Amino acid sequence: MNVNEIFNSIQGFDPGGTLDGLGIRSHALSQGGFAVLIITAVMGLLLCTLGLKIIRVWSVLVGFAIGMTAGASAAWVLGVPGAGVIAAGLILGIALAVLGGVLYRAGVFLTVFLAVTSLVLYVVNPQNWIAAAICLAVGLTAAIISIFFAPVLVILATSASGAVTAGSAVYYMLPVTGVLFRILLCAVFFILGLVVQLLLESRKQKKKNLEKAAQIREERSTANEVERARSMMDKIE
C-alpha cells in the first residue's frame, strides 16, 4: 500500500459512522457508548486538572501510545506480516514509555507533542497532507519549547486538550445539543483545569520555598553554633 492509498483511507474515515456504531450520534446512547463516554470524560478531566501533577504517568502512557502507533504503522507500511506489526508497535511503545517515565524532559516533550497535535488536528480537521503537516509542526514546535518552559507549556497544553476531550464527551451524554453549548462545556473544563493546575503548582512552589528557607535557617543556625563555640574556645585560651 502506497502513501496515497493510506491518505485516501484516512480521508474516507467517517467519525459519524463510528459514533453511530456506538450509539452516540444525536445523543442516542447505547450502554456501550455511554461507558465509552464516561471513561473518555474521566480521562479528559484528569488530564486537564492533573496534567503537570502526574506528568510522569502521562509520559508513560503517551510514550507507549505514540510508540505503539508509530511502530505498528511503519511495519504495516513496509508490508510486515500481522504478528510483526504488533511486535514492532510493542517494542517501540515500551521503549518510548520507559524513556518518558525515566527522563523528565523527554516525558514533557512527548506529552505536550501529543496534547497539542491532537488538539490542533481536532480543531483544524485537515483535508490534505499539507494541512496535516502544519498541525504536526505546531505540535512539534510546542513540544520543543516545552523543554525549556515545562510547567507553563504542560499546564496550557494538558488543560486545553483535556478540556476538549472531557467537554466533548460530556456534551454527548447530555440531551442538549448545539455547537455553542459544546464550546461552552469545553471552555468551562479548560478554565477549571487551568485554575486547578495553577493552584497545585503554586502550592508546590510554596512548599519548595519553605523547605529551602528552612534549610537556609538550619545552615545559618549551624554556622552560628560553630562560631559561638569557636569564640568560647578563644576566650578559654
JSON list of N, CA and C in Angstrom, two decimals, residues 220-235:
[
{"chain": "A", "resi": 220, "resn": "ARG", "atom": "N", "xyz": [22.38, 28.44, 58.69]},
{"chain": "A", "resi": 220, "resn": "ARG", "atom": "CA", "xyz": [22.83, 29.62, 59.44]},
{"chain": "A", "resi": 220, "resn": "ARG", "atom": "C", "xyz": [22.93, 29.32, 60.92]},
{"chain": "A", "resi": 221, "resn": "SER", "atom": "N", "xyz": [21.96, 28.55, 61.44]},
{"chain": "A", "resi": 221, "resn": "SER", "atom": "CA", "xyz": [21.98, 28.19, 62.85]},
{"chain": "A", "resi": 221, "resn": "SER", "atom": "C", "xyz": [23.22, 27.36, 63.17]},
{"chain": "A", "resi": 222, "resn": "THR", "atom": "N", "xyz": [23.54, 26.41, 62.29]},
{"chain": "A", "resi": 222, "resn": "THR", "atom": "CA", "xyz": [24.73, 25.58, 62.49]},
{"chain": "A", "resi": 222, "resn": "THR", "atom": "C", "xyz": [25.99, 26.44, 62.45]},
{"chain": "A", "resi": 223, "resn": "ALA", "atom": "N", "xyz": [26.03, 27.38, 61.50]},
{"chain": "A", "resi": 223, "resn": "ALA", "atom": "CA", "xyz": [27.19, 28.27, 61.38]},
{"chain": "A", "resi": 223, "resn": "ALA", "atom": "C", "xyz": [27.34, 29.13, 62.63]},
{"chain": "A", "resi": 224, "resn": "ASN", "atom": "N", "xyz": [26.20, 29.59, 63.17]},
{"chain": "A", "resi": 224, "resn": "ASN", "atom": "CA", "xyz": [26.24, 30.41, 64.39]},
{"chain": "A", "resi": 224, "resn": "ASN", "atom": "C", "xyz": [26.74, 29.61, 65.58]},
{"chain": "A", "resi": 225, "resn": "GLU", "atom": "N", "xyz": [26.29, 28.36, 65.66]},
{"chain": "A", "resi": 225, "resn": "GLU", "atom": "CA", "xyz": [26.73, 27.50, 66.75]},
{"chain": "A", "resi": 225, "resn": "GLU", "atom": "C", "xyz": [28.24, 27.26, 66.69]},
{"chain": "A", "resi": 226, "resn": "VAL", "atom": "N", "xyz": [28.71, 27.01, 65.49]},
{"chain": "A", "resi": 226, "resn": "VAL", "atom": "CA", "xyz": [30.15, 26.81, 65.31]},
{"chain": "A", "resi": 226, "resn": "VAL", "atom": "C", "xyz": [30.92, 28.06, 65.69]},
{"chain": "A", "resi": 227, "resn": "GLU", "atom": "N", "xyz": [30.41, 29.23, 65.29]},
{"chain": "A", "resi": 227, "resn": "GLU", "atom": "CA", "xyz": [31.07, 30.50, 65.59]},
{"chain": "A", "resi": 227, "resn": "GLU", "atom": "C", "xyz": [31.09, 30.75, 67.09]},
{"chain": "A", "resi": 228, "resn": "ARG", "atom": "N", "xyz": [29.97, 30.45, 67.78]},
{"chain": "A", "resi": 228, "resn": "ARG", "atom": "CA", "xyz": [29.92, 30.63, 69.23]},
{"chain": "A", "resi": 228, "resn": "ARG", "atom": "C", "xyz": [30.90, 29.70, 69.94]},
{"chain": "A", "resi": 229, "resn": "ALA", "atom": "N", "xyz": [30.93, 28.46, 69.45]},
{"chain": "A", "resi": 229, "resn": "ALA", "atom": "CA", "xyz": [31.87, 27.50, 70.04]},
{"chain": "A", "resi": 229, "resn": "ALA", "atom": "C", "xyz": [33.31, 27.96, 69.85]},
{"chain": "A", "resi": 230, "resn": "ARG", "atom": "N", "xyz": [33.62, 28.51, 68.68]},
{"chain": "A", "resi": 230, "resn": "ARG", "atom": "CA", "xyz": [34.96, 28.97, 68.40]},
{"chain": "A", "resi": 230, "resn": "ARG", "atom": "C", "xyz": [35.31, 30.16, 69.29]},
{"chain": "A", "resi": 231, "resn": "SER", "atom": "N", "xyz": [34.33, 31.05, 69.52]},
{"chain": "A", "resi": 231, "resn": "SER", "atom": "CA", "xyz": [34.56, 32.21, 70.39]},
{"chain": "A", "resi": 231, "resn": "SER", "atom": "C", "xyz": [34.84, 31.78, 71.81]},
{"chain": "A", "resi": 232, "resn": "MET", "atom": "N", "xyz": [34.08, 30.76, 72.28]},
{"chain": "A", "resi": 232, "resn": "MET", "atom": "CA", "xyz": [34.30, 30.26, 73.63]},
{"chain": "A", "resi": 232, "resn": "MET", "atom": "C", "xyz": [35.69, 29.65, 73.77]},
{"chain": "A", "resi": 233, "resn": "MET", "atom": "N", "xyz": [36.14, 28.93, 72.77]},
{"chain": "A", "resi": 233, "resn": "MET", "atom": "CA", "xyz": [37.47, 28.33, 72.81]},
{"chain": "A", "resi": 233, "resn": "MET", "atom": "C", "xyz": [38.54, 29.41, 72.83]},
{"chain": "A", "resi": 234, "resn": "ASP", "atom": "N", "xyz": [38.30, 30.50, 72.07]},
{"chain": "A", "resi": 234, "resn": "ASP", "atom": "CA", "xyz": [39.29, 31.59, 72.06]},
{"chain": "A", "resi": 234, "resn": "ASP", "atom": "C", "xyz": [39.37, 32.24, 73.43]},
{"chain": "A", "resi": 235, "resn": "LYS", "atom": "N", "xyz": [38.25, 32.41, 74.13]},
{"chain": "A", "resi": 235, "resn": "LYS", "atom": "CA", "xyz": [38.22, 33.01, 75.44]},
{"chain": "A", "resi": 235, "resn": "LYS", "atom": "C", "xyz": [38.93, 32.13, 76.46]}
]
